[in-house]
Amino acid sequence: MAFTIAYLPLSKQSGEGVEAMQNVLISGASVAGPVLAYWLRQYGFEPTIVERTPALRHGLGGHAVDLFGSGVEVARRMGIGEAVQAARTRTELMTLFRNGKKPVEINVDKLSSGISDRHVEILRGELTSLLYDATRDRVEYLFGDSIATLNDDGQGVDVTFEHSEPRRFDLVIGADGMHSTVRRLAFGPEESMRRPLGGYLGVYSMPDELALGNRMFVHMEIGKIASTYGVHQTGQARAAFLFRRREELQYDYRDKDQQKRILADEFRDYGWEVPRLLKHLDAAEDFYFDSITQITLDSWQRGRIGLVGDAGYCPGPAVGGGTSLAVVTAYVLAGELAAARADLPSGLRNYENKIRRFVDLSRAVGPKVMGSIIPDSATALRAVPIAASVLPHLPLWVQRKLWSQNGVGKALDSLPLPDYSDLIRVPQS
């Protein structure tokens, strides 16, 4: 059963009711969706967000994600910059373990500053909560529902839902992640757009039995990583696992029990502290697991239907800066739609042209990062702790130069944010 979160209609708030407000349906309430809805609302649109889950997962779930440069600036322009900074994970020290080797300690702040001078690591669940709080009173939310069919007749899009009554929208945007419903309905089956990078990620919460505090422990073997880090806000910890597979695993992305079995089987004989971590796997309610896969399409637009964030160009979980990419591109999409107000398909095309190079750079980073964080050989296994321990001690300009050689720094901070402030119709609250 779906339910709607009440909000204040724009015409009542701004006194602009004489003008027909263009309504936009956004599928997905995680990151890109709320950012897009926030800015569309600022520009005088009527956004509606439909979200399959029955309610927002308030709190500190999800894996740690990164906001860099432009993403941090978008948060500031939304008025949540200070809240995002206050919610950062605050991991200060990383200890790398390898079998038979002395542990290596790394200053995390110094290491990340080499990539970008503005970087925030935050739990995905906390970022989602902040974005929801910034939009809940200004945007219509349909929780516990999903899009069933889309019919674009050139003048608008007729939408049927799994539970709600059919409605018509001027535009529909898929911001519903790597397994996007909008993309499947309007662009085709997911299988034709997937580019697996050969890796898998599993994350969940657990008690902080190792008294980690602001530390992170990482154990590396060829093709596998087991790690755990403290969550200062709750006093708990997170367990995170990465591993490679030559052949793609077959599983249902909605079947959490099946995914837990896959992860447990993969690390059952791993050793180190993994048995301690795995004993909390079955009880984990915020478990996340998925393949490290990129989504590639020739275009992110079909008439009055478009895609943003992972739904259109997922660079790969954990390896491509996808969260920062989602924040920035959602901001640009809203601005381009506002600029093209009378011709929304043209706005979609302008958005695509503006971000294409940025997306391509971010996507190119994925395979390189995969190679550096999940060692695939004994040589790579030896190189990772050496590089991680040496880099923080180099001058910043040298660090930035080295990062830019493999595209990381260039991709994360390469898109200057356009200024759409002259298009704002609703005072920021």
Short mmCIF file of C-alpha atoms in Angstrom, two decimals:
data_model
loop_
_atom_site.label_atom_id
_atom_site.label_comp_id
_atom_site.label_asym_id
_atom_site.label_seq_id
_atom_site.Cartn_x
_atom_site.Cartn_y
_atom_site.Cartn_z
CA MET A 1 0.00 0.00 0.00
CA ALA A 2 1.36 3.41 -0.97
CA PHE A 3 1.13 6.52 1.13
CA THR A 4 1.82 10.17 0.44
CA ILE A 5 3.78 12.64 2.53
CA ALA A 6 1.88 15.92 2.68
CA TYR A 7 3.59 19.02 1.34
CA LEU A 8 2.75 22.65 0.60
CA PRO A 9 1.82 23.15 -3.09
CA LEU A 10 3.92 25.73 -4.87
CA SER A 11 1.02 27.90 -5.96
CA LYS A 12 -0.05 28.37 -2.35
CA GLN A 13 3.48 29.08 -1.21
CA SER A 14 4.57 31.52 -3.88
CA GLY A 15 1.41 33.14 -5.13
CA GLU A 16 2.24 32.09 -8.71
CA GLY A 17 -0.87 29.92 -9.11
CA VAL A 18 -1.91 31.76 -12.30
CA GLU A 19 0.96 30.04 -14.11
CA ALA A 20 0.61 26.38 -15.05
CA MET A 21 3.24 24.54 -13.03
CA GLN A 22 5.11 21.80 -14.85
CA ASN A 23 5.05 18.58 -12.89
CA VAL A 24 7.94 16.14 -12.87
CA LEU A 25 7.84 12.57 -11.59
CA ILE A 26 11.12 11.34 -10.11
CA SER A 27 11.60 7.65 -9.36
CA GLY A 28 14.00 7.15 -6.44
CA ALA A 29 14.42 8.85 -3.05
CA SER A 30 18.06 8.11 -2.27
CA VAL A 31 20.49 10.82 -3.46
CA ALA A 32 19.99 12.05 -7.03
CA GLY A 33 16.20 12.10 -6.69
CA PRO A 34 15.92 14.44 -3.69
CA VAL A 35 18.70 16.73 -5.02
CA LEU A 36 16.85 17.03 -8.32
CA ALA A 37 13.52 17.59 -6.57
CA TYR A 38 14.97 20.29 -4.31
CA TRP A 39 16.27 22.35 -7.21
CA LEU A 40 13.23 21.80 -9.41
CA ARG A 41 11.13 23.13 -6.57
CA GLN A 42 13.40 26.17 -6.34
CA TYR A 43 12.86 26.80 -10.04
CA GLY A 44 9.06 26.66 -9.85
CA PHE A 45 8.34 23.06 -10.85
CA GLU A 46 6.06 20.62 -9.01
CA PRO A 47 8.21 17.53 -8.37
CA THR A 48 6.84 14.22 -7.08
CA ILE A 49 9.13 11.44 -5.84
CA VAL A 50 7.98 7.82 -5.94
CA GLU A 51 9.97 5.36 -3.83
CA ARG A 52 9.51 1.60 -3.65
CA THR A 53 10.49 1.25 0.01
CA PRO A 54 7.64 1.75 2.53
CA ALA A 55 9.48 4.53 4.35
CA LEU A 56 12.77 6.35 4.30
CA ARG A 57 15.50 4.44 6.08
CA HIS A 58 16.32 7.21 8.53
CA GLY A 59 19.64 6.84 10.27
CA LEU A 60 23.14 5.68 9.67
CA GLY A 61 22.79 2.71 7.35
CA GLY A 62 24.51 2.13 4.05
CA HIS A 63 28.17 2.16 3.23
CA ALA A 64 30.45 5.17 3.49
CA VAL A 65 30.32 7.37 0.38
CA ASP A 66 32.34 10.36 -0.77
CA LEU A 67 31.44 13.90 -1.73
CA PHE A 68 34.19 15.78 -3.52
CA GLY A 69 34.61 19.37 -4.69
CA SER A 70 31.53 20.12 -6.74
CA GLY A 71 29.35 17.75 -4.70
CA VAL A 72 30.28 19.54 -1.48
CA GLU A 73 29.46 22.85 -3.13
CA VAL A 74 26.00 21.66 -4.22
CA ALA A 75 25.29 20.65 -0.61
CA ARG A 76 26.35 24.13 0.52
CA ARG A 77 24.04 25.79 -2.01
CA MET A 78 21.19 23.63 -0.71
CA GLY A 79 21.78 24.93 2.80
CA ILE A 80 22.91 21.56 4.19
CA GLY A 81 26.66 22.06 3.87
CA GLU A 82 27.28 22.41 7.60
CA ALA A 83 25.08 19.41 8.39
CA VAL A 84 26.96 17.29 5.87
CA GLN A 85 30.30 18.33 7.37
CA ALA A 86 29.04 17.53 10.88
CA ALA A 87 27.90 14.08 9.74
CA ARG A 88 31.22 13.00 8.21
CA THR A 89 32.52 9.62 9.30
CA ARG A 90 35.68 11.06 10.89
CA THR A 91 37.81 8.01 10.17
CA GLU A 92 41.27 9.26 11.05
CA LEU A 93 43.55 6.24 10.97
CA MET A 94 43.60 3.20 8.71
CA THR A 95 45.60 0.08 9.57
CA LEU A 96 46.39 -2.28 6.69
CA PHE A 97 46.96 -5.95 7.53
CA ARG A 98 48.45 -8.67 5.32
CA ASN A 99 49.24 -12.24 6.23
CA GLY A 100 52.75 -12.53 7.62
CA LYS A 101 53.47 -8.80 7.27
CA LYS A 102 53.77 -5.96 9.74
CA PRO A 103 50.62 -3.76 9.85
CA VAL A 104 50.88 -0.40 8.08
CA GLU A 105 49.20 2.67 9.57
CA ILE A 106 47.93 5.45 7.28
CA ASN A 107 46.62 8.94 8.02
CA VAL A 108 43.28 8.99 6.18
CA ASP A 109 42.85 12.78 6.18
CA LYS A 110 46.23 13.32 4.53
CA LEU A 111 45.54 10.60 1.98
CA SER A 112 42.15 12.00 0.93
CA SER A 113 43.42 15.58 0.75
CA GLY A 114 45.69 14.45 -2.05
CA ILE A 115 42.63 13.70 -4.18
CA SER A 116 40.65 16.88 -3.46
CA ASP A 117 40.97 19.86 -1.15
CA ARG A 118 37.26 19.48 -0.33
CA HIS A 119 36.25 15.97 0.59
CA VAL A 120 33.59 14.59 2.92
CA GLU A 121 33.08 10.92 3.68
CA ILE A 122 29.57 10.28 5.00
CA LEU A 123 27.37 7.24 5.52
CA ARG A 124 24.92 6.95 2.65
CA GLY A 125 21.96 6.59 5.02
CA GLU A 126 22.81 9.82 6.80
CA LEU A 127 23.19 11.73 3.54
CA THR A 128 19.82 10.39 2.38
CA SER A 129 18.22 11.54 5.64
CA LEU A 130 19.65 15.05 5.27
CA LEU A 131 18.36 15.29 1.70
CA TYR A 132 14.93 14.05 2.74
CA ASP A 133 14.73 16.59 5.57
CA ALA A 134 15.61 19.34 3.07
CA THR A 135 12.72 18.35 0.78
CA ARG A 136 9.99 16.63 2.82
CA ASP A 137 7.89 19.78 3.37
CA ARG A 138 8.30 21.02 -0.20
CA VAL A 139 8.03 17.88 -2.32
CA GLU A 140 5.34 15.22 -2.69
CA TYR A 141 6.63 11.76 -1.72
CA LEU A 142 4.87 8.51 -2.67
CA PHE A 143 6.40 5.79 -0.49
CA GLY A 144 5.72 2.09 -0.89
CA ASP A 145 4.99 2.43 -4.59
CA SER A 146 6.68 2.05 -7.96
CA ILE A 147 6.06 2.90 -11.61
CA ALA A 148 4.31 0.12 -13.55
CA THR A 149 4.03 1.60 -17.06
CA LEU A 150 5.10 4.72 -18.96
CA ASN A 151 3.46 6.14 -22.09
CA ASP A 152 5.14 9.20 -23.62
CA ASP A 153 2.88 10.76 -26.27
CA GLY A 154 5.20 13.69 -26.98
CA GLN A 155 3.19 16.19 -24.95
CA GLY A 156 3.45 14.44 -21.60
CA VAL A 157 3.89 11.05 -19.96
CA ASP A 158 1.00 8.93 -18.72
CA VAL A 159 2.11 6.88 -15.72
CA THR A 160 0.50 3.94 -13.99
CA PHE A 161 1.71 2.84 -10.57
CA GLU A 162 1.68 -0.45 -8.73
CA HIS A 163 -0.67 1.03 -6.11
CA SER A 164 -1.52 4.72 -6.71
CA GLU A 165 -4.01 6.03 -9.25
CA PRO A 166 -2.70 6.77 -12.78
CA ARG A 167 -1.38 10.28 -13.35
CA ARG A 168 0.04 12.41 -16.14
CA PHE A 169 3.34 14.29 -15.88
CA ASP A 170 5.22 16.73 -18.07
CA LEU A 171 8.44 14.78 -17.49
CA VAL A 172 9.62 11.55 -15.85
CA ILE A 173 13.14 11.08 -14.48
CA GLY A 174 14.68 7.81 -13.34
CA ALA A 175 16.88 8.39 -10.29
CA ASP A 176 16.33 4.86 -9.08
CA GLY A 177 19.83 3.44 -9.09
CA MET A 178 21.72 0.75 -10.93
CA HIS A 179 18.65 -1.50 -11.20
CA SER A 180 16.40 1.33 -12.44
CA THR A 181 12.74 0.64 -13.18
CA VAL A 182 12.44 3.74 -15.37
CA ARG A 183 15.44 2.66 -17.43
CA ARG A 184 14.00 -0.83 -17.92
CA LEU A 185 10.60 0.52 -19.00
CA ALA A 186 11.85 3.26 -21.33
CA PHE A 187 15.31 2.15 -22.50
CA GLY A 188 15.33 -1.65 -22.39
CA PRO A 189 16.57 -4.56 -20.25
CA GLU A 190 19.42 -4.01 -17.82
CA GLU A 191 21.50 -6.85 -19.26
CA SER A 192 22.21 -4.90 -22.45
CA MET A 193 23.62 -1.91 -20.53
CA ARG A 194 25.72 -3.57 -17.83
CA ARG A 195 29.51 -3.59 -17.81
CA PRO A 196 30.64 -5.75 -14.87
CA LEU A 197 34.08 -4.87 -13.51
CA GLY A 198 34.47 -8.24 -11.81
CA GLY A 199 34.08 -7.11 -8.22
CA TYR A 200 31.48 -7.33 -5.44
CA LEU A 201 30.77 -5.25 -2.35
CA GLY A 202 29.02 -6.24 0.87
CA VAL A 203 28.41 -3.92 3.86
CA TYR A 204 26.45 -4.06 7.14
CA SER A 205 26.36 -2.74 10.71
CA MET A 206 27.60 -4.64 13.75
CA PRO A 207 28.71 -4.00 17.35
CA ASP A 208 32.12 -2.36 17.71
CA GLU A 209 33.76 -5.36 19.36
CA LEU A 210 37.25 -4.18 18.35
CA ALA A 211 36.87 -0.75 20.01
CA LEU A 212 37.65 0.94 16.70
CA GLY A 213 36.46 4.46 17.50
CA ASN A 214 37.72 6.59 14.60
CA ARG A 215 39.90 3.84 13.18
CA MET A 216 39.52 1.48 10.23
CA PHE A 217 41.05 -1.98 9.99
CA VAL A 218 41.63 -3.41 6.51
CA HIS A 219 42.93 -6.89 5.75
CA MET A 220 44.02 -7.61 2.18
CA GLU A 221 44.64 -10.79 0.23
CA ILE A 222 44.88 -11.34 -3.51
CA GLY A 223 41.38 -10.71 -4.82
CA LYS A 224 39.78 -10.07 -1.43
CA ILE A 225 39.47 -7.35 1.21
CA ALA A 226 37.82 -7.56 4.62
CA SER A 227 37.48 -4.39 6.66
CA THR A 228 35.69 -2.79 9.57
CA TYR A 229 35.46 0.79 10.79
CA GLY A 230 33.86 2.63 13.67
CA VAL A 231 30.74 4.78 13.39
CA HIS A 232 31.21 7.55 15.95
CA GLN A 233 27.56 8.67 15.89
CA THR A 234 26.25 5.32 17.17
CA GLY A 235 29.24 3.67 18.80
CA GLN A 236 28.74 0.75 16.42
CA ALA A 237 30.93 -0.48 13.59
CA ARG A 238 30.50 -1.35 9.93
CA ALA A 239 31.84 -4.46 8.24
CA ALA A 240 32.76 -4.08 4.57
CA PHE A 241 33.92 -6.77 2.17
CA LEU A 242 35.23 -6.57 -1.39
CA PHE A 243 36.14 -9.48 -3.63
CA ARG A 244 36.81 -10.36 -7.26
CA ARG A 245 35.28 -13.08 -9.41
CA ARG A 246 36.28 -14.02 -12.95
CA GLU A 247 32.82 -15.32 -13.75
CA GLU A 248 29.81 -13.17 -12.93
CA LEU A 249 27.71 -14.35 -10.00
CA GLN A 250 24.03 -14.98 -10.65
CA TYR A 251 21.72 -13.71 -7.91
CA ASP A 252 18.52 -11.76 -7.31
CA TYR A 253 19.46 -8.22 -6.32
CA ARG A 254 16.41 -8.05 -4.03
CA ASP A 255 17.06 -11.37 -2.24
CA LYS A 256 19.10 -10.34 0.81
CA ASP A 257 19.22 -13.85 2.28
CA GLN A 258 20.74 -15.21 -0.92
CA GLN A 259 23.30 -12.39 -0.97
CA LYS A 260 24.25 -13.04 2.65
CA ARG A 261 24.92 -16.68 1.80
CA ILE A 262 27.14 -15.64 -1.11
CA LEU A 263 29.19 -13.32 1.11
CA ALA A 264 29.49 -15.85 3.93
CA ASP A 265 30.62 -18.60 1.54
CA GLU A 266 33.19 -16.30 -0.07
CA PHE A 267 34.87 -15.38 3.24
CA ARG A 268 34.15 -18.48 5.34
CA ASP A 269 37.81 -19.61 5.43
CA TYR A 270 39.39 -16.16 5.26
CA GLY A 271 40.82 -15.97 8.78
CA TRP A 272 41.96 -12.73 10.50
CA GLU A 273 38.96 -11.10 12.27
CA VAL A 274 36.49 -12.24 9.63
CA PRO A 275 34.78 -14.92 11.80
CA ARG A 276 34.02 -12.15 14.32
CA LEU A 277 32.56 -10.00 11.54
CA LEU A 278 30.55 -12.77 9.90
CA LYS A 279 28.81 -13.84 13.10
CA HIS A 280 26.75 -10.62 12.86
CA LEU A 281 25.86 -11.06 9.18
CA ASP A 282 22.58 -12.96 9.53
CA ALA A 283 21.10 -10.44 11.97
CA ALA A 284 22.11 -7.36 9.95
CA GLU A 285 19.03 -5.36 8.94
CA ASP A 286 20.88 -2.78 6.84
CA PHE A 287 22.81 -5.26 4.70
CA TYR A 288 23.89 -4.05 1.25
CA PHE A 289 25.37 -6.23 -1.46
CA ASP A 290 25.86 -5.73 -5.18
CA SER A 291 28.25 -6.21 -8.04
CA ILE A 292 30.69 -3.47 -8.99
CA THR A 293 29.11 -2.80 -12.35
CA GLN A 294 28.95 0.17 -14.68
CA ILE A 295 25.87 1.23 -16.63
CA THR A 296 26.53 2.50 -20.15
CA LEU A 297 23.98 4.03 -22.55
CA ASP A 298 24.43 6.07 -25.71
CA SER A 299 21.86 8.57 -24.45
CA TRP A 300 20.07 9.26 -21.17
CA GLN A 301 16.94 10.66 -22.81
CA ARG A 302 13.93 9.22 -24.59
CA GLY A 303 11.57 12.08 -25.40
CA ARG A 304 10.14 13.25 -22.07
CA ILE A 305 11.84 10.52 -20.05
CA GLY A 306 15.37 10.90 -18.70
CA LEU A 307 17.89 9.33 -16.35
CA VAL A 308 20.19 10.77 -13.69
CA GLY A 309 22.85 9.31 -11.40
CA ASP A 310 23.43 5.57 -11.21
CA ALA A 311 20.27 4.89 -13.23
CA GLY A 312 21.91 6.43 -16.29
CA TYR A 313 25.66 6.14 -15.81
CA CYS A 314 26.62 4.21 -12.70
CA PRO A 315 30.44 4.34 -12.59
CA GLY A 316 30.57 1.34 -10.24
CA PRO A 317 29.81 1.12 -6.50
CA ALA A 318 32.88 1.88 -4.35
CA VAL A 319 35.16 2.72 -7.29
CA GLY A 320 33.82 5.66 -9.31
CA GLY A 321 32.65 8.47 -7.03
CA GLY A 322 29.03 7.70 -7.94
CA THR A 323 27.45 9.61 -5.04
CA SER A 324 29.25 12.86 -5.80
CA LEU A 325 28.47 12.32 -9.49
CA ALA A 326 24.77 11.87 -8.67
CA VAL A 327 24.61 15.07 -6.60
CA VAL A 328 26.34 17.21 -9.21
CA THR A 329 24.50 15.88 -12.25
CA ALA A 330 21.11 16.16 -10.54
CA TYR A 331 21.89 19.82 -9.83
CA VAL A 332 22.82 20.39 -13.49
CA LEU A 333 19.73 18.55 -14.75
CA ALA A 334 17.42 20.74 -12.68
CA GLY A 335 19.11 23.89 -13.91
CA GLU A 336 18.97 22.89 -17.56
CA LEU A 337 15.30 21.96 -17.28
CA ALA A 338 14.59 25.35 -15.73
CA ALA A 339 16.55 27.13 -18.45
CA ALA A 340 14.60 25.30 -21.17
CA ARG A 341 11.29 25.50 -19.32
CA ALA A 342 9.10 25.68 -22.45
CA ASP A 343 10.90 22.75 -24.10
CA LEU A 344 11.76 20.10 -21.50
CA PRO A 345 13.17 17.54 -23.99
CA SER A 346 15.61 20.24 -25.09
CA GLY A 347 16.58 20.70 -21.44
CA LEU A 348 17.33 16.97 -21.20
CA ARG A 349 19.58 17.20 -24.27
CA ASN A 350 21.42 20.23 -22.90
CA TYR A 351 21.96 18.44 -19.58
CA GLU A 352 23.39 15.44 -21.38
CA ASN A 353 25.75 17.57 -23.44
CA LYS A 354 26.92 19.49 -20.38
CA ILE A 355 27.81 16.47 -18.22
CA ARG A 356 28.93 13.92 -20.84
CA ARG A 357 32.65 14.55 -20.48
CA PHE A 358 32.42 14.57 -16.67
CA VAL A 359 30.57 11.25 -16.71
CA ASP A 360 33.06 9.69 -19.11
CA LEU A 361 35.96 10.70 -16.87
CA SER A 362 34.26 9.29 -13.79
CA ARG A 363 33.47 6.04 -15.58
CA ALA A 364 37.07 5.70 -16.76
CA VAL A 365 38.22 5.83 -13.14
CA GLY A 366 36.33 2.68 -12.13
CA PRO A 367 38.55 -0.05 -13.61
CA LYS A 368 41.69 1.76 -12.43
CA VAL A 369 40.40 2.08 -8.88
CA MET A 370 39.34 -1.57 -8.93
CA GLY A 371 42.92 -2.47 -9.75
CA SER A 372 44.30 -0.39 -6.91
CA ILE A 373 41.92 -1.32 -4.08
CA ILE A 374 41.39 -5.04 -4.77
CA PRO A 375 44.85 -6.45 -5.56
CA ASP A 376 44.79 -9.06 -8.33
CA SER A 377 48.38 -10.24 -7.96
CA ALA A 378 51.15 -10.60 -5.39
CA THR A 379 52.87 -7.56 -6.89
CA ALA A 380 49.75 -5.43 -6.51
CA LEU A 381 49.26 -6.70 -2.97
CA ARG A 382 52.75 -5.49 -2.05
CA ALA A 383 52.30 -2.16 -3.83
CA VAL A 384 49.06 -0.98 -2.19
CA PRO A 385 50.34 -0.46 1.37
CA ILE A 386 53.58 1.04 0.10
CA ALA A 387 51.78 3.61 -2.04
CA ALA A 388 49.19 4.36 0.65
CA SER A 389 51.84 4.97 3.29
CA VAL A 390 54.14 7.08 1.09
CA LEU A 391 51.56 9.33 -0.63
CA PRO A 392 50.38 11.26 2.47
CA HIS A 393 53.95 12.42 3.15
CA LEU A 394 54.49 13.94 -0.30
CA PRO A 395 53.81 17.64 -0.98
CA LEU A 396 50.17 18.25 -1.89
CA TRP A 397 50.98 19.36 -5.41
CA VAL A 398 52.86 16.12 -6.00
CA GLN A 399 49.97 14.06 -4.60
CA ARG A 400 47.46 15.85 -6.84
CA LYS A 401 49.70 15.31 -9.86
CA LEU A 402 49.98 11.59 -9.15
CA TRP A 403 46.24 11.18 -8.59
CA SER A 404 45.45 13.05 -11.79
CA GLN A 405 47.62 10.66 -13.80
CA ASN A 406 45.04 7.90 -13.44
CA GLY A 407 42.05 10.23 -13.77
CA VAL A 408 40.86 10.20 -10.15
CA GLY A 409 41.46 13.84 -9.26
CA LYS A 410 40.46 15.07 -12.70
CA ALA A 411 37.16 13.18 -12.67
CA LEU A 412 36.07 14.17 -9.17
CA ASP A 413 36.66 17.90 -9.48
CA SER A 414 36.52 18.55 -13.22
CA LEU A 415 32.99 19.94 -13.66
CA PRO A 416 32.62 23.63 -12.80
CA LEU A 417 29.15 24.18 -11.35
CA PRO A 418 26.95 26.41 -13.51
CA ASP A 419 25.14 29.25 -11.76
CA TYR A 420 21.38 28.96 -12.20
CA SER A 421 20.47 31.39 -9.41
CA ASP A 422 18.68 33.76 -11.79
CA LEU A 423 16.15 30.99 -12.48
CA ILE A 424 15.06 30.60 -8.85
CA ARG A 425 11.38 31.40 -8.28
CA VAL A 426 10.93 30.23 -4.71
CA PRO A 427 12.94 31.83 -1.86
CA GLN A 428 15.29 29.32 -0.26
CA SER A 429 14.07 28.31 3.19
#
